[in-house]
């Protein structure tokens, strides 16, 4: 197999996708993604130095390339004499797996096409799903998703995960009082003032492996709760409003996290305090807003070590996400207007604040 040729084909589609969607990101989000893409293309680990004046020239060059590609269509991929649509993921991986490679192609936020070509670090079957553990990413687009679900295939991406955890560690170093962030890292033997070293890297790899279980369980939770996925994706496909998309995805994520097959149930049953601490640390603002019970329950848990409060919060969160999804699907079926969906969500959030 001509891996160099394949890499060039996949990277072209990555650049075409980025050219069409870079404007959807906030300025801060865009800079973060450019930084991580630069590291990927220059083979740098998150904690390695290397973001110097060269990055400005690289960004200018990339922006010029996007200008040339912004009206281009995605290209089919030629592999061993066969032509594949870039979204024929299972068919491509059946071929690439023989060469220790794995390919991902799907749609992310803003309905942006997202692609990567990577070294395959490991693979297993669980709950009738095929799980790919992604090693060195040969090429990728701006997307920084740490995990992806495509059909019955789950992709755990260690490169973006390491970057996410490194950013959290840097956040810890900048805090006077560490709080739950300090506890989460200390449970893996990582202290705030620790300098990068071989031992530190080993601890971060152990941490990454642990967090990958949360990611996997979230994706399995999505599979378990997939009965309404097509209808939900139908709403997303008709939406162009960023705020609405973030909350629609947040509701779906909350349903997966709190389901019977999701990560919170697993952590409660296994008494996984270290994973629970990092689950709290990694929650984004929207999930905190949709699931306030978990924050209160965690504070009580820290004082009492009572896992039942976490389980009760999980059940409450699941009921809320389930009802919200049902109500929003009803609104969508009745009106077919994204504006009505947005109004319903805003009214719900206002009533929750009272």
PDB file of C-alpha atoms in Angstrom, residues 33-151:
ATOM      1  CA  UNK A  33      -7.436  24.054  17.188  1.00  0.00           C
ATOM      2  CA  UNK A  34      -4.698  25.618  15.070  1.00  0.00           C
ATOM      3  CA  UNK A  35      -2.207  25.082  17.885  1.00  0.00           C
ATOM      4  CA  UNK A  36      -3.128  21.399  18.166  1.00  0.00           C
ATOM      5  CA  UNK A  37      -3.089  20.914  14.398  1.00  0.00           C
ATOM      6  CA  UNK A  38       0.376  22.489  14.255  1.00  0.00           C
ATOM      7  CA  UNK A  39       1.588  20.095  16.944  1.00  0.00           C
ATOM      8  CA  UNK A  40       0.136  17.145  15.047  1.00  0.00           C
ATOM      9  CA  UNK A  41       1.808  18.106  11.782  1.00  0.00           C
ATOM     10  CA  UNK A  42       5.149  18.740  13.520  1.00  0.00           C
ATOM     11  CA  UNK A  43       5.082  15.530  15.624  1.00  0.00           C
ATOM     12  CA  UNK A  44       5.071  17.380  18.978  1.00  0.00           C
ATOM     13  CA  UNK A  45       3.677  16.009  22.236  1.00  0.00           C
ATOM     14  CA  UNK A  46       1.527  18.507  24.199  1.00  0.00           C
ATOM     15  CA  UNK A  47       4.275  19.192  26.764  1.00  0.00           C
ATOM     16  CA  UNK A  48       7.088  19.531  24.231  1.00  0.00           C
ATOM     17  CA  UNK A  49       8.305  23.045  23.344  1.00  0.00           C
ATOM     18  CA  UNK A  50       8.036  24.099  19.732  1.00  0.00           C
ATOM     19  CA  UNK A  51       5.254  26.682  19.410  1.00  0.00           C
ATOM     20  CA  UNK A  52       7.527  29.523  18.296  1.00  0.00           C
ATOM     21  CA  UNK A  53       7.510  32.215  15.623  1.00  0.00           C
ATOM     22  CA  UNK A  54       7.239  29.502  12.941  1.00  0.00           C
ATOM     23  CA  UNK A  55       3.587  28.958  13.847  1.00  0.00           C
ATOM     24  CA  UNK A  56       2.583  32.423  12.588  1.00  0.00           C
ATOM     25  CA  UNK A  57       4.038  31.657   9.175  1.00  0.00           C
ATOM     26  CA  UNK A  58       2.383  28.223   9.229  1.00  0.00           C
ATOM     27  CA  UNK A  59      -1.026  29.754  10.071  1.00  0.00           C
ATOM     28  CA  UNK A  60      -0.709  32.285   7.235  1.00  0.00           C
ATOM     29  CA  UNK A  61       0.165  29.495   4.824  1.00  0.00           C
ATOM     30  CA  UNK A  62      -2.774  27.366   6.002  1.00  0.00           C
ATOM     31  CA  UNK A  63      -5.218  30.260   5.671  1.00  0.00           C
ATOM     32  CA  UNK A  64      -3.997  30.873   2.111  1.00  0.00           C
ATOM     33  CA  UNK A  65      -4.546  27.183   1.304  1.00  0.00           C
ATOM     34  CA  UNK A  66      -8.072  27.326   2.713  1.00  0.00           C
ATOM     35  CA  UNK A  67      -8.770  30.287   0.459  1.00  0.00           C
ATOM     36  CA  UNK A  68      -7.878  28.129  -2.534  1.00  0.00           C
ATOM     37  CA  UNK A  69      -9.986  25.165  -1.356  1.00  0.00           C
ATOM     38  CA  UNK A  70     -13.102  26.775   0.128  1.00  0.00           C
ATOM     39  CA  UNK A  71     -15.341  25.948  -2.857  1.00  0.00           C
ATOM     40  CA  UNK A  72     -13.916  22.479  -3.521  1.00  0.00           C
ATOM     41  CA  UNK A  73     -15.862  19.234  -3.023  1.00  0.00           C
ATOM     42  CA  UNK A  74     -14.553  16.338  -0.953  1.00  0.00           C
ATOM     43  CA  UNK A  75     -12.607  13.795  -2.981  1.00  0.00           C
ATOM     44  CA  UNK A  76     -13.068  10.002  -3.145  1.00  0.00           C
ATOM     45  CA  UNK A  77     -10.166   7.917  -1.846  1.00  0.00           C
ATOM     46  CA  UNK A  78      -8.211   5.450  -3.963  1.00  0.00           C
ATOM     47  CA  UNK A  79      -6.834   2.508  -1.980  1.00  0.00           C
ATOM     48  CA  UNK A  80      -5.151  -0.462  -3.636  1.00  0.00           C
ATOM     49  CA  UNK A  81      -6.835   0.272  -6.950  1.00  0.00           C
ATOM     50  CA  UNK A  82     -10.348   0.606  -5.472  1.00  0.00           C
ATOM     51  CA  UNK A  83     -12.306   3.874  -5.172  1.00  0.00           C
ATOM     52  CA  UNK A  84     -14.082   4.651  -1.879  1.00  0.00           C
ATOM     53  CA  UNK A  85     -16.388   7.424  -0.751  1.00  0.00           C
ATOM     54  CA  UNK A  86     -14.613   9.260   2.128  1.00  0.00           C
ATOM     55  CA  UNK A  87     -17.427   8.201   4.482  1.00  0.00           C
ATOM     56  CA  UNK A  88     -17.154   4.456   3.726  1.00  0.00           C
ATOM     57  CA  UNK A  89     -15.379   3.966   7.027  1.00  0.00           C
ATOM     58  CA  UNK A  90     -16.019   0.255   7.606  1.00  0.00           C
ATOM     59  CA  UNK A  91     -15.008  -0.702   4.067  1.00  0.00           C
ATOM     60  CA  UNK A  92     -11.814   1.347   4.265  1.00  0.00           C
ATOM     61  CA  UNK A  93     -10.847  -0.023   7.672  1.00  0.00           C
ATOM     62  CA  UNK A  94     -11.300  -3.588   6.454  1.00  0.00           C
ATOM     63  CA  UNK A  95      -8.416  -2.854   4.064  1.00  0.00           C
ATOM     64  CA  UNK A  96      -6.332  -0.495   6.202  1.00  0.00           C
ATOM     65  CA  UNK A  97      -6.409  -2.738   9.275  1.00  0.00           C
ATOM     66  CA  UNK A  98      -4.101  -5.189   7.507  1.00  0.00           C
ATOM     67  CA  UNK A  99      -1.488  -2.432   7.411  1.00  0.00           C
ATOM     68  CA  UNK A 100      -1.843  -1.312  11.042  1.00  0.00           C
ATOM     69  CA  UNK A 101      -3.856   1.777  10.098  1.00  0.00           C
ATOM     70  CA  UNK A 102      -7.298   3.069  11.006  1.00  0.00           C
ATOM     71  CA  UNK A 103      -9.413   5.703   9.277  1.00  0.00           C
ATOM     72  CA  UNK A 104     -12.211   7.888  10.582  1.00  0.00           C
ATOM     73  CA  UNK A 105     -14.702   9.876   8.535  1.00  0.00           C
ATOM     74  CA  UNK A 106     -17.958  11.397   9.736  1.00  0.00           C
ATOM     75  CA  UNK A 107     -19.723  14.603  10.710  1.00  0.00           C
ATOM     76  CA  UNK A 108     -19.052  16.645  13.841  1.00  0.00           C
ATOM     77  CA  UNK A 109     -20.289  19.936  15.232  1.00  0.00           C
ATOM     78  CA  UNK A 110     -21.871  22.337  12.724  1.00  0.00           C
ATOM     79  CA  UNK A 111     -22.263  19.272  10.459  1.00  0.00           C
ATOM     80  CA  UNK A 112     -18.580  19.665   9.612  1.00  0.00           C
ATOM     81  CA  UNK A 113     -16.991  16.680   7.820  1.00  0.00           C
ATOM     82  CA  UNK A 114     -14.166  15.345   9.964  1.00  0.00           C
ATOM     83  CA  UNK A 115     -11.419  12.903   8.977  1.00  0.00           C
ATOM     84  CA  UNK A 116      -8.273  11.303  10.330  1.00  0.00           C
ATOM     85  CA  UNK A 117      -5.790   8.621   9.335  1.00  0.00           C
ATOM     86  CA  UNK A 118      -3.906   7.019  12.211  1.00  0.00           C
ATOM     87  CA  UNK A 119      -1.772   4.203  13.474  1.00  0.00           C
ATOM     88  CA  UNK A 120      -3.904   1.533  15.122  1.00  0.00           C
ATOM     89  CA  UNK A 121      -2.884   1.079  18.748  1.00  0.00           C
ATOM     90  CA  UNK A 122      -5.475  -1.543  19.668  1.00  0.00           C
ATOM     91  CA  UNK A 123      -8.892  -2.963  18.860  1.00  0.00           C
ATOM     92  CA  UNK A 124     -11.560  -4.916  20.727  1.00  0.00           C
ATOM     93  CA  UNK A 125     -15.220  -5.908  20.575  1.00  0.00           C
ATOM     94  CA  UNK A 126     -17.630  -4.907  23.338  1.00  0.00           C
ATOM     95  CA  UNK A 127     -21.454  -4.743  23.464  1.00  0.00           C
ATOM     96  CA  UNK A 128     -21.603  -5.604  19.776  1.00  0.00           C
ATOM     97  CA  UNK A 129     -19.402  -2.590  18.984  1.00  0.00           C
ATOM     98  CA  UNK A 130     -15.922  -2.477  17.499  1.00  0.00           C
ATOM     99  CA  UNK A 131     -13.616  -0.205  19.488  1.00  0.00           C
ATOM    100  CA  UNK A 132     -10.533   1.296  17.851  1.00  0.00           C
ATOM    101  CA  UNK A 133      -7.799   2.794  20.028  1.00  0.00           C
ATOM    102  CA  UNK A 134      -6.099   5.450  17.939  1.00  0.00           C
ATOM    103  CA  UNK A 135      -2.354   5.980  18.246  1.00  0.00           C
ATOM    104  CA  UNK A 136      -0.201   8.399  16.277  1.00  0.00           C
ATOM    105  CA  UNK A 137      -2.462  10.433  13.958  1.00  0.00           C
ATOM    106  CA  UNK A 138      -0.790  10.612  10.563  1.00  0.00           C
ATOM    107  CA  UNK A 139      -3.159  13.372   9.465  1.00  0.00           C
ATOM    108  CA  UNK A 140      -6.357  14.988  10.732  1.00  0.00           C
ATOM    109  CA  UNK A 141      -8.554  18.055  10.395  1.00  0.00           C
ATOM    110  CA  UNK A 142      -9.268  20.832  12.912  1.00  0.00           C
ATOM    111  CA  UNK A 143     -11.632  18.662  14.953  1.00  0.00           C
ATOM    112  CA  UNK A 144     -10.392  17.897  18.465  1.00  0.00           C
ATOM    113  CA  UNK A 145     -12.991  15.260  19.387  1.00  0.00           C
ATOM    114  CA  UNK A 146     -11.415  12.775  21.794  1.00  0.00           C
ATOM    115  CA  UNK A 147     -13.924  10.046  20.895  1.00  0.00           C
ATOM    116  CA  UNK A 148     -16.256   9.342  17.983  1.00  0.00           C
ATOM    117  CA  UNK A 149     -19.134   6.970  17.341  1.00  0.00           C
ATOM    118  CA  UNK A 150     -19.798   5.981  13.735  1.00  0.00           C
ATOM    119  CA  UNK A 151     -22.428   3.297  13.359  1.00  0.00           C
TER     120      UNK A 151
END
